[in-house]
mmCIF file of C-alpha atoms in Angstrom:
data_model
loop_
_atom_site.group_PDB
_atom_site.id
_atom_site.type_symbol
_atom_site.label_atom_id
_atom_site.label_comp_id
_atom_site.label_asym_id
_atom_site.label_seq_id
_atom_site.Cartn_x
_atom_site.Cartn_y
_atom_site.Cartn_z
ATOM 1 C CA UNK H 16 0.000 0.000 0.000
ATOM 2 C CA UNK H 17 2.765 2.503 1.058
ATOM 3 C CA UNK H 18 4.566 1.826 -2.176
ATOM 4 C CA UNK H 19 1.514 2.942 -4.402
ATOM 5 C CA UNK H 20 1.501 6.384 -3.050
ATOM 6 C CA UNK H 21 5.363 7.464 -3.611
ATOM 7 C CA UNK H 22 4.928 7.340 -7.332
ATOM 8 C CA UNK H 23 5.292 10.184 -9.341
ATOM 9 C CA UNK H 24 8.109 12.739 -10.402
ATOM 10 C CA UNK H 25 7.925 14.206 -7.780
ATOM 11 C CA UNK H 26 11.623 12.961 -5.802
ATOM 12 C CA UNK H 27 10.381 11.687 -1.973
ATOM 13 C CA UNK H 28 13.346 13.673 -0.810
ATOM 14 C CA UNK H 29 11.514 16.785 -1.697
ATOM 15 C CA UNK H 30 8.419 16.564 0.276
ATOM 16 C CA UNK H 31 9.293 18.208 4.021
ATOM 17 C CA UNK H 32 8.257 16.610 6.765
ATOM 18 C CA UNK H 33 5.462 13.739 7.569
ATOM 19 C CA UNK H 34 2.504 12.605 5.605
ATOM 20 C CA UNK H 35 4.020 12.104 1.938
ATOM 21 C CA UNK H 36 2.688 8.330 2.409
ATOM 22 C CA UNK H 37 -1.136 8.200 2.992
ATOM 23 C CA UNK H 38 -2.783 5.077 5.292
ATOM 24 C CA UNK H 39 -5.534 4.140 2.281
ATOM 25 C CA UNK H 40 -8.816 2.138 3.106
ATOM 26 C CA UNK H 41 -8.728 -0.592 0.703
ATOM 27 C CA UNK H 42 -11.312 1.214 -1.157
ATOM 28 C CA UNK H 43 -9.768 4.371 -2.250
ATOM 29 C CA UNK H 44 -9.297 4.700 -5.809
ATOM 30 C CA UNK H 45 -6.125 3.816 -7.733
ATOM 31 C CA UNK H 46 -3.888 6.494 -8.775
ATOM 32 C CA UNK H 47 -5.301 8.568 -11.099
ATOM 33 C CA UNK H 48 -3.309 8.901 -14.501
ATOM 34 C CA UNK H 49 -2.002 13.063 -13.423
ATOM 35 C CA UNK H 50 1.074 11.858 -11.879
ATOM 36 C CA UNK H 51 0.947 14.726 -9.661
ATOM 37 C CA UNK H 52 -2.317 13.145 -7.665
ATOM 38 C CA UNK H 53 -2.107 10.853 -5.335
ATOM 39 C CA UNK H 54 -5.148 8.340 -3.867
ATOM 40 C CA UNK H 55 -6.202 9.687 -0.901
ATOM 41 C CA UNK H 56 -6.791 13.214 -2.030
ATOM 42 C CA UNK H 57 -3.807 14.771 -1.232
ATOM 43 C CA UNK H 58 -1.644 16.166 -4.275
ATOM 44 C CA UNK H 59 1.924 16.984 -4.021
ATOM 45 C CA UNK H 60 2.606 18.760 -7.359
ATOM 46 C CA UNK H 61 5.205 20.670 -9.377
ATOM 47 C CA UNK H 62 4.273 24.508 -10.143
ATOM 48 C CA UNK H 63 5.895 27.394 -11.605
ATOM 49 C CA UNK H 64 6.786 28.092 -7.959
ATOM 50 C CA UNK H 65 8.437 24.811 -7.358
ATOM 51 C CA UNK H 66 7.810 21.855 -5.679
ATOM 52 C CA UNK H 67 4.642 22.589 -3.168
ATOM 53 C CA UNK H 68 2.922 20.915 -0.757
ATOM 54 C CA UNK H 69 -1.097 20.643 -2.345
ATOM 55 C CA UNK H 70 -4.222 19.513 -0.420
ATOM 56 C CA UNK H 71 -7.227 19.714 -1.980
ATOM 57 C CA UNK H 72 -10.830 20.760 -0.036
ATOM 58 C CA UNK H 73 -12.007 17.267 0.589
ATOM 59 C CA UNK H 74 -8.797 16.144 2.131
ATOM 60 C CA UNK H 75 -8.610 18.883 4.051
ATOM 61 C CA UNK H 76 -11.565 18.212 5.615
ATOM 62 C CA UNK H 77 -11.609 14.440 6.259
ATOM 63 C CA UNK H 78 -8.071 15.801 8.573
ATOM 64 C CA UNK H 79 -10.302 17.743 10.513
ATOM 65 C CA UNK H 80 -11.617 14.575 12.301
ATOM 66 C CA UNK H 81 -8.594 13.011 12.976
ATOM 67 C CA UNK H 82 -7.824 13.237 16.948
ATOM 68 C CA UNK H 83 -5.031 15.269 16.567
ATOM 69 C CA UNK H 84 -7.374 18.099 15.159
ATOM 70 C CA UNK H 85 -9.292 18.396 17.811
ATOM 71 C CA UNK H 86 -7.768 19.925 21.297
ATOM 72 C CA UNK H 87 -7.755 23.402 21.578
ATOM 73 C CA UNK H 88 -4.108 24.705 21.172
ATOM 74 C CA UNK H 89 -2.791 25.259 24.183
ATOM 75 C CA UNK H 90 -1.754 28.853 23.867
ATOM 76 C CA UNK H 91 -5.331 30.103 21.920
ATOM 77 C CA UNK H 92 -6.203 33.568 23.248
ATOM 78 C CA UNK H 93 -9.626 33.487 25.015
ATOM 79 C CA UNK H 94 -11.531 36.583 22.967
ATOM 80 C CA UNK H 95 -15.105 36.455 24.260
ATOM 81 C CA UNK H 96 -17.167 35.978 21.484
ATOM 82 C CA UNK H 97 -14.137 35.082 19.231
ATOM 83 C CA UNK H 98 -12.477 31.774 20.585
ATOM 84 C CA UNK H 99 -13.999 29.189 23.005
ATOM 85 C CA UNK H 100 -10.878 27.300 24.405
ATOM 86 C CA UNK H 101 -13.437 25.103 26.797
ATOM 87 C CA UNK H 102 -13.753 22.196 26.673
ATOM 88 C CA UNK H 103 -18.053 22.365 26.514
ATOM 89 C CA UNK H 104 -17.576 24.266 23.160
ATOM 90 C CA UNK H 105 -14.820 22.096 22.115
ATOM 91 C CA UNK H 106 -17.753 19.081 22.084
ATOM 92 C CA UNK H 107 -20.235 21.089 20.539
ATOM 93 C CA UNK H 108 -18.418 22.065 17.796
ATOM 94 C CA UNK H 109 -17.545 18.564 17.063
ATOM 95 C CA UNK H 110 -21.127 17.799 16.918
ATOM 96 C CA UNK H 111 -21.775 20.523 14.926
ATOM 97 C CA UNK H 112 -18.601 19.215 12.275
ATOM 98 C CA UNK H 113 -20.164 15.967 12.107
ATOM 99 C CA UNK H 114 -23.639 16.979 11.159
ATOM 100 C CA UNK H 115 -22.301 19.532 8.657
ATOM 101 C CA UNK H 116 -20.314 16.863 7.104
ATOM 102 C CA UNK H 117 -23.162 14.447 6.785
ATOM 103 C CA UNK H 118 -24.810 16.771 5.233
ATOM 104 C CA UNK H 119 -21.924 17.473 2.424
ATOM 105 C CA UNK H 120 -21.252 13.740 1.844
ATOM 106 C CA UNK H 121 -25.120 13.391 1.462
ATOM 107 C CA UNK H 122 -25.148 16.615 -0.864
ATOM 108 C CA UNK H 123 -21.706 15.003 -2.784
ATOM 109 C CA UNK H 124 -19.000 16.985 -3.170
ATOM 110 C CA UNK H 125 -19.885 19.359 -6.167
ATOM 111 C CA UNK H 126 -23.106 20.456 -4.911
ATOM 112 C CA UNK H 127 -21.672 21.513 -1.727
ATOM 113 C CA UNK H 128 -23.198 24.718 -2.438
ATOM 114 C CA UNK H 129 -24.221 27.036 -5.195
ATOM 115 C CA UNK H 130 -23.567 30.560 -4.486
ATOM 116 C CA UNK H 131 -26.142 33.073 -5.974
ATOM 117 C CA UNK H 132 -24.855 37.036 -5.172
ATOM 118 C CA UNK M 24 -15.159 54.928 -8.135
ATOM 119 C CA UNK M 25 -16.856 58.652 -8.114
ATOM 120 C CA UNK M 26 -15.518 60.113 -4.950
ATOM 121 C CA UNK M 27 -13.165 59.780 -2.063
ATOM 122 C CA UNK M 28 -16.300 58.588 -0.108
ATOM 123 C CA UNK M 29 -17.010 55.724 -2.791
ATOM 124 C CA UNK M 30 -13.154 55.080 -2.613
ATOM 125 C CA UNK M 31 -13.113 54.686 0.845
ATOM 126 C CA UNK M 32 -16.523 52.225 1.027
ATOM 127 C CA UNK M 33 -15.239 50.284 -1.746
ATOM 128 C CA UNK M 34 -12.080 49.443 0.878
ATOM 129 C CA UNK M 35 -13.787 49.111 3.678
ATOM 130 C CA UNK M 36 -12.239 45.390 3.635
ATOM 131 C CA UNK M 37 -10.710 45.070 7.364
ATOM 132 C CA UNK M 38 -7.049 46.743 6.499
ATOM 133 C CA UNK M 39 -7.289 50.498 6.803
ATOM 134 C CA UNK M 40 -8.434 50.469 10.268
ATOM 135 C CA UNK M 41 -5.765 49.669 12.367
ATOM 136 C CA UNK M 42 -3.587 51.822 10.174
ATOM 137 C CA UNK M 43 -4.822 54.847 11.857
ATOM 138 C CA UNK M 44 -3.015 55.664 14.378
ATOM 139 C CA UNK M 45 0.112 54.609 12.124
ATOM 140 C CA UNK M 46 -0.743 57.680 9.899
ATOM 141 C CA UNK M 47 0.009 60.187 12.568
ATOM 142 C CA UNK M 48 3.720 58.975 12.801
ATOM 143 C CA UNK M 49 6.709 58.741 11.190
ATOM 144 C CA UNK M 50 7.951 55.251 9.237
ATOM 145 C CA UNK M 51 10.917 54.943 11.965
ATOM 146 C CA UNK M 52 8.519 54.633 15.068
ATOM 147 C CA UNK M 53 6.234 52.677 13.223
ATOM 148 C CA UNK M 54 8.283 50.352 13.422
ATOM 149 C CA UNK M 55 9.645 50.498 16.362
ATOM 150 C CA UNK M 56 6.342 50.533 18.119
ATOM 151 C CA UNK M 57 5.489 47.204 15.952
ATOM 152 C CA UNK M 58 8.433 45.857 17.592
ATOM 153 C CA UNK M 59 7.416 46.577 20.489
ATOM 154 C CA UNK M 60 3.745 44.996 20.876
ATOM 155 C CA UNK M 61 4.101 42.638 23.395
ATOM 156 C CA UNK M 62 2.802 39.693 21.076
ATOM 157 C CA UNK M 63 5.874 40.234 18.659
ATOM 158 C CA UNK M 64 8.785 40.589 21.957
ATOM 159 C CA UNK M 65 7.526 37.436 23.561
ATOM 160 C CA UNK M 66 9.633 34.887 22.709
ATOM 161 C CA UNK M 67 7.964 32.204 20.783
ATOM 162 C CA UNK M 68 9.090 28.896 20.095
ATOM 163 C CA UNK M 69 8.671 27.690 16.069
ATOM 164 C CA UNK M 70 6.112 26.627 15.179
ATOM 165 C CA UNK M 71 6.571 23.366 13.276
ATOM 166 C CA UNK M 72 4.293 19.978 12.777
ATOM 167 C CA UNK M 73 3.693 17.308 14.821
ATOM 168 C CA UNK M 74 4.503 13.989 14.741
ATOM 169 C CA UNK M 75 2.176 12.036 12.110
ATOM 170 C CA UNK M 76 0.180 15.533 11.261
ATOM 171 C CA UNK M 77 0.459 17.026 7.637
ATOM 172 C CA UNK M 78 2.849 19.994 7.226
ATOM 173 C CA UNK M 79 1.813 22.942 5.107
ATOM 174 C CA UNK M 80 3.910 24.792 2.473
ATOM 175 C CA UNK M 81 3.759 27.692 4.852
ATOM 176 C CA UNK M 82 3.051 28.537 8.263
ATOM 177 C CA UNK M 83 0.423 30.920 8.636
ATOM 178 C CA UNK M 84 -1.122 33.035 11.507
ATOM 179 C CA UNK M 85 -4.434 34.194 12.148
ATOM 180 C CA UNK M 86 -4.927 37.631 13.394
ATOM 181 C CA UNK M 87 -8.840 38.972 15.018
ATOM 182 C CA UNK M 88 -9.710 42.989 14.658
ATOM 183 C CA UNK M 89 -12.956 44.404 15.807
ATOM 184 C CA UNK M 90 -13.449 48.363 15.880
ATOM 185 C CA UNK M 91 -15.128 49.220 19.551
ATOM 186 C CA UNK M 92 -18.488 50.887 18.690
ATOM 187 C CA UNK M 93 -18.884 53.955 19.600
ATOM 188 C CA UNK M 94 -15.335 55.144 19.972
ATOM 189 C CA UNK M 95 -13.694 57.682 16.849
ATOM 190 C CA UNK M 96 -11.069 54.948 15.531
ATOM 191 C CA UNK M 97 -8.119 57.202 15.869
ATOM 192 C CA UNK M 98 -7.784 56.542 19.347
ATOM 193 C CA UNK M 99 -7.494 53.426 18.753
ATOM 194 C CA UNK M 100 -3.996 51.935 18.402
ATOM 195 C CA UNK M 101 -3.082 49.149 16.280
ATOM 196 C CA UNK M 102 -2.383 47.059 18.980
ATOM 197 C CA UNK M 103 -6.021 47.762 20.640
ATOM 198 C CA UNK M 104 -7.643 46.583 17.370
ATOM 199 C CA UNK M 105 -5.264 43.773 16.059
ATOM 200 C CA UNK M 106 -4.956 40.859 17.925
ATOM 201 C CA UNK M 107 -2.470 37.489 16.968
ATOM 202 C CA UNK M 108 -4.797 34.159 17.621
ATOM 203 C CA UNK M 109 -2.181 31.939 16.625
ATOM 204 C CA UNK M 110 0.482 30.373 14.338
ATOM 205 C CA UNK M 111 0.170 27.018 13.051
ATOM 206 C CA UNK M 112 2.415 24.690 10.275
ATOM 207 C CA UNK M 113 0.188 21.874 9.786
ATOM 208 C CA UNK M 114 -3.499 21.007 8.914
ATOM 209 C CA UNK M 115 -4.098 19.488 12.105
ATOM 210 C CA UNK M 116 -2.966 22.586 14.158
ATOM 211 C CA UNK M 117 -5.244 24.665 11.735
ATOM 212 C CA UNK M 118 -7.852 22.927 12.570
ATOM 213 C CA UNK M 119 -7.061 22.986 16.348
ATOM 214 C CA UNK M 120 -7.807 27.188 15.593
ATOM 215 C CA UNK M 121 -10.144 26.344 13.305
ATOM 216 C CA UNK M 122 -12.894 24.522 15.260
ATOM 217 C CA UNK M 123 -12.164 26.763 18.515
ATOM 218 C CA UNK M 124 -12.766 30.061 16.538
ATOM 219 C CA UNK M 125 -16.258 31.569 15.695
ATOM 220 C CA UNK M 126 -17.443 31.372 12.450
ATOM 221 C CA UNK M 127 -16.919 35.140 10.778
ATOM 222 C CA UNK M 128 -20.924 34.804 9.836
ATOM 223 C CA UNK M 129 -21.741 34.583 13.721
ATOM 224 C CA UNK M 130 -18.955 37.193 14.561
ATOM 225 C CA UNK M 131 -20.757 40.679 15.738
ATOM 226 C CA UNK M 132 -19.623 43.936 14.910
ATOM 227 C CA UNK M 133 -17.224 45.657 12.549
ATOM 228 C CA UNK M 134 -14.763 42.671 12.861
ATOM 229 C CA UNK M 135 -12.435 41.078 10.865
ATOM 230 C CA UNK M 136 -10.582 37.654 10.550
ATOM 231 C CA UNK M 137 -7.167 37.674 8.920
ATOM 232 C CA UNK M 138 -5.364 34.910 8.213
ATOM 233 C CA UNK M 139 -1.384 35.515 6.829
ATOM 234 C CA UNK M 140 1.899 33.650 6.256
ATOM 235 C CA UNK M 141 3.934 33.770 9.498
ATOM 236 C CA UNK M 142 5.865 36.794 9.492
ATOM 237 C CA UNK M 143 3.292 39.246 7.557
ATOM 238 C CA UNK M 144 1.578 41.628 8.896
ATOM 239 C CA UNK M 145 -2.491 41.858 7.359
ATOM 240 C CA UNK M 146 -0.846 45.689 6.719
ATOM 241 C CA UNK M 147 -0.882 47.567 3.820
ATOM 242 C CA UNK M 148 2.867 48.725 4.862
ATOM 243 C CA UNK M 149 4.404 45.601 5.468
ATOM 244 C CA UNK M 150 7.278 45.205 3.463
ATOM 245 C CA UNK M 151 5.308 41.624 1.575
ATOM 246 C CA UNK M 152 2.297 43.961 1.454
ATOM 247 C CA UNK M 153 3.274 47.289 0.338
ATOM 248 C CA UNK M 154 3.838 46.496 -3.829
ATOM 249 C CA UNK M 155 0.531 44.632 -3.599
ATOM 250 C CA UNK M 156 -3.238 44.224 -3.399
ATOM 251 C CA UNK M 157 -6.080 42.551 -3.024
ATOM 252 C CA UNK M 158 -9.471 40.795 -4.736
ATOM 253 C CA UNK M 159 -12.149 42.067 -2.843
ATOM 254 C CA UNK M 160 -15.150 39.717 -3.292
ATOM 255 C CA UNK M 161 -18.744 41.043 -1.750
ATOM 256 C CA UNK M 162 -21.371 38.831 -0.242
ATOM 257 C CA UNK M 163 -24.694 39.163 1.005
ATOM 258 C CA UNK M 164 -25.195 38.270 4.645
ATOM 259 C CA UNK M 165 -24.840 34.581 4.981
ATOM 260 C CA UNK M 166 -22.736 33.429 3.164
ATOM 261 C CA UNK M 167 -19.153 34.576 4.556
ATOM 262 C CA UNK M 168 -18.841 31.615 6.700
ATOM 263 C CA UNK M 169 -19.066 28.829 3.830
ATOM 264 C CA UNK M 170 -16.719 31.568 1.519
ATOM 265 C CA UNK M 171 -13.817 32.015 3.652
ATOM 266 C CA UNK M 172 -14.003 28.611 4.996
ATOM 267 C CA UNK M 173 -13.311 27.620 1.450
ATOM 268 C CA UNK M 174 -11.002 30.492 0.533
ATOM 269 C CA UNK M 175 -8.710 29.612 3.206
ATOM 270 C CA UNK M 176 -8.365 26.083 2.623
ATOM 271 C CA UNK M 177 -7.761 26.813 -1.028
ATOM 272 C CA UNK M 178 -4.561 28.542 0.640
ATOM 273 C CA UNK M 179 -3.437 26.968 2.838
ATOM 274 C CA UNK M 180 -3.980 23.828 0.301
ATOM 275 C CA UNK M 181 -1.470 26.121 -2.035
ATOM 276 C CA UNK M 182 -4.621 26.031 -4.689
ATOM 277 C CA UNK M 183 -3.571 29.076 -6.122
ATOM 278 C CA UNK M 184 -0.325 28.412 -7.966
ATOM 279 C CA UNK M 185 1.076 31.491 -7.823
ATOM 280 C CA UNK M 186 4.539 30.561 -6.291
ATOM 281 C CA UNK M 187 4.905 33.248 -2.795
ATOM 282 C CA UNK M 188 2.888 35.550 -4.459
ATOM 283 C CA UNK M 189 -0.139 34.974 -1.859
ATOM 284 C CA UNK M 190 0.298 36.835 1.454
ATOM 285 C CA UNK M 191 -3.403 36.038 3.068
ATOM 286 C CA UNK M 192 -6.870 36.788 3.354
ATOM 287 C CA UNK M 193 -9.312 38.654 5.161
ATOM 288 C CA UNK M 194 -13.217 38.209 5.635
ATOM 289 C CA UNK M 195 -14.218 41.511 6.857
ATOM 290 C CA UNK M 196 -17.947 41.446 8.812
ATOM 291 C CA UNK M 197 -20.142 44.705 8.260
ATOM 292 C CA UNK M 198 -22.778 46.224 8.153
ATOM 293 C CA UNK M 199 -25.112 45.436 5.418
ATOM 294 C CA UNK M 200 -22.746 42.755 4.057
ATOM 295 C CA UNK M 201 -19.377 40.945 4.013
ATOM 296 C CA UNK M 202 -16.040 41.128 2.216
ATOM 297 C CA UNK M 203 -14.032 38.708 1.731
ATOM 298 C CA UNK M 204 -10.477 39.563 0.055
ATOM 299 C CA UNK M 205 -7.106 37.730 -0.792
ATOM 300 C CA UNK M 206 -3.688 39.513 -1.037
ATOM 301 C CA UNK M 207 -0.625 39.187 -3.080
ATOM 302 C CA UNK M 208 2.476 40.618 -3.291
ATOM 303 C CA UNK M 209 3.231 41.871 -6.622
ATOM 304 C CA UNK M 210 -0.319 43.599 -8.032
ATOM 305 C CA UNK M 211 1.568 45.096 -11.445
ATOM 306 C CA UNK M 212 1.959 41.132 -11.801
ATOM 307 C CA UNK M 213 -1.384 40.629 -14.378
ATOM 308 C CA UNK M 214 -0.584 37.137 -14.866
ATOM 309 C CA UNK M 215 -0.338 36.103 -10.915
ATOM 310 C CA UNK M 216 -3.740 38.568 -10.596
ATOM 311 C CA UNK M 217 -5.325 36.743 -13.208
ATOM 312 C CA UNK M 218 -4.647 33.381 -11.996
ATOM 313 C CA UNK M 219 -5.583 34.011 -8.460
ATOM 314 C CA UNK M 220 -9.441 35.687 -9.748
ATOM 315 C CA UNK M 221 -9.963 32.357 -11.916
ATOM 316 C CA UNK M 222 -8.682 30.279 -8.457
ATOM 317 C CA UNK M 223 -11.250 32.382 -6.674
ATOM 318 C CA UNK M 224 -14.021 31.972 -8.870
ATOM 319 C CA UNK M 225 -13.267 28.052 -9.337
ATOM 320 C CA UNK M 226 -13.016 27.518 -5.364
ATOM 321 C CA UNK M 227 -15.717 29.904 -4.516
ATOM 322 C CA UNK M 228 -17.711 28.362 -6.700
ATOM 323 C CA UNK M 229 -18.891 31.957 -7.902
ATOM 324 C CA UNK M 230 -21.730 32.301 -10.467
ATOM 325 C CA UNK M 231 -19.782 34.186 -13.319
ATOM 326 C CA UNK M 232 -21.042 36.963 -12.874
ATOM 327 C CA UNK M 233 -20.076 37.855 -9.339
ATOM 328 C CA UNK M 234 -17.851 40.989 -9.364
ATOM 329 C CA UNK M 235 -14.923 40.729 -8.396
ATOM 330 C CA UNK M 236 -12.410 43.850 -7.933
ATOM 331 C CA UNK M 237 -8.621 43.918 -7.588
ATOM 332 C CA UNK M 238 -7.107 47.438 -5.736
ATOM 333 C CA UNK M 239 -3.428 48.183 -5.244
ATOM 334 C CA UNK M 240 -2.494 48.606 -1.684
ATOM 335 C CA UNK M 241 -1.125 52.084 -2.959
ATOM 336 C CA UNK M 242 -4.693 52.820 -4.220
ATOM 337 C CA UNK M 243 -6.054 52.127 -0.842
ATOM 338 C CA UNK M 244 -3.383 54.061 1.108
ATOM 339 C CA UNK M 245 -4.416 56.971 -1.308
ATOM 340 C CA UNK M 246 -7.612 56.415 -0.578
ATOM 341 C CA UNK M 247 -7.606 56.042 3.059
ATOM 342 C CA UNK M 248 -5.444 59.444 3.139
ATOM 343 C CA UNK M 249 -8.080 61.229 1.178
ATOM 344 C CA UNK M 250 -10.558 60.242 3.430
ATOM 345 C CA UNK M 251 -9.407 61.550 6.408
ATOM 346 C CA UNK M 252 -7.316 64.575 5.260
ATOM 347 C CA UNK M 253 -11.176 65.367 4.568
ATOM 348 C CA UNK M 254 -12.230 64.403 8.337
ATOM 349 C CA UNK M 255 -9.333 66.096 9.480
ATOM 350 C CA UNK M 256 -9.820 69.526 8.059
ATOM 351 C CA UNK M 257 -13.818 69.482 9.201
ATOM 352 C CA UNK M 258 -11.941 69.652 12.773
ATOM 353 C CA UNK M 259 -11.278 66.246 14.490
#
């Protein structure tokens, strides 16, 4: 599995830190045939900038969920009406994620919304 | 743009605000009073990923403002108005701000959520700033939330493809409605400006024929300056 997500032209020694090598459920899609994409949803790609570290939207917010996204930092201001460090917030929110994100699986991915200004 | 009025509304984007007491003094203690905000002389430690967690290209830092009602803004220093939430460097400390921060829909007031690469200030003068400027997109009430949500993820995703041109964004909560905006650093650039509207318009999802306006920091300055040489001589 580990092997099928360090394809590419992209050299391994070029992507900093953690998380070049995605844990796939044994459903997720082969790689696609953009070299630059990998399963999973996260894209490492070459640009006119160089090599950069790409997420798109969806993976993005499938990390959101993951445990380590969760705590409040430890150093996050309180601003009354701003930021809710507690923990009582902190399990509403998640609530709130979850329900929002049923809703946009549900909805699929495209029609998350359709903005009429 | 008709008048200095017009200019002025057309900015009112959640940047010129806490420039005001900056006008008043000179470049050199500028500075020096940046430097001296207690937020910038605490030493902090850098801010890197954690074990497991999935770095960014950048580090970024999100910033709050809110103007207190009823008080004439020019007695209002920079450091009264701006305040630093926090730096992060992967997506799971973003989210860690993220999901502990109001949405800017529910957010009350004139207030503003800015959210720059470590090291930038959301001001016009900064040195990654002051050659630049912005897209200012407008919404109706309601929608700022869902917008910026997926305006900064586009960023901090590096959807944009415009090398470092991108210094941040800014949803800015009024009034009668919202603006959301995105800065770079180069605005004589047409290509990067180009790329960054059809970026917008593709992550935003915007029908196509949303306006969308781009203004050079420099305009804004001018404008801002205008605006209150104006309030000044009418005897504040």
């Amino acid at each position: 599995m580990s092997g099928r997500c360090c394809h590419g032209q992209t050299p391994n020694r070029d992507i900093p830190g953690p998380g070049k090598c995605l844990a796939l459920p044994d459903e997720a899609p082969l790689p696609p045939g953009d070299y630059s994409t990998t399963p999973g949803g996260t894209v490492f790609g070459t640009t006119p900038g160089g090599t950069r570290i790409i997420y798109d939207r969806k993976f993005l917010m499938e990390c959101r969920n993951s445990p380590g996204a969760k705590t409040p930092p430890s150093d996050l201001p309180d601003i009354p009406g701003v930021t809710s460090p507690g923990v009582e917030e902190l399990k509403l929110e998640n609530h709130h994620v979850q329900s929002c994100e049923e809703k946009v699986s549900a909805a699929g991915e495209e029609e998350q919304f359709d903005m009429d200004i | 743009m008709n008048n200095k009025f017009d200019a002025l509304k057309d900015d009112d984007s959640g940047d010129h605000d806490q420039n005001e007491e900056n006008n008043t003094q000179k470049d050199s203690e500028k500075e020096k009073n940046d430097r001296e905000k207690p937020q910038s002389t605490t030493k902090r430690k850098a801010v890197v990923p954690g074990p497991a967690e999935h770095p960014l290209q950048y580090n970024y830092t999100f910033w709050y403002s809110r103007r207190t009602p009823g008080r004439p803004t020019s007695s209002q220093s920079y450091e009264q108005n701006i305040k630093q939430i926090g730096t992060f460097a992967s997506v799971e400390q973003f989210w860690r701000f993220y999901s502990h921060m109001v949405r800017p829909g529910d957010l009350t007031g004139h207030s503003d959520f800015h959210l720059f690469k470590e090291g930038i200030k959301p001001m016009w003068e900064d040195d990654a700033n002051k050659n630049g400027g912005k897209w200012i997109i407008r919404l109706r009430k309601g929608l700022a939330s869902r917008c910026w949500e997926n305006l900064i993820l586009a960023m901090l995703g590096e959807q944009f493809m415009v090398g470092e041109e991108i210094c941040g964004a800014v949803v800015s909560v009024r009034f009668q409605e919202d603006i959301i905006s995105i800065w770079n650093k180069t605005a004589s650039d047409q290509a990067t400006t180009a790329r960054i509207r059809d970026t917008l318009r593709r992550v935003l999802n915007l029908p196509p024929n949303t306006i969308m306006e781009y203004k050079t920091h420099t305009d804004s300055i001018k404008a801002w300056e205008e605006f209150h040489g104006l309030v000044n001589s009418s005897g504040r």
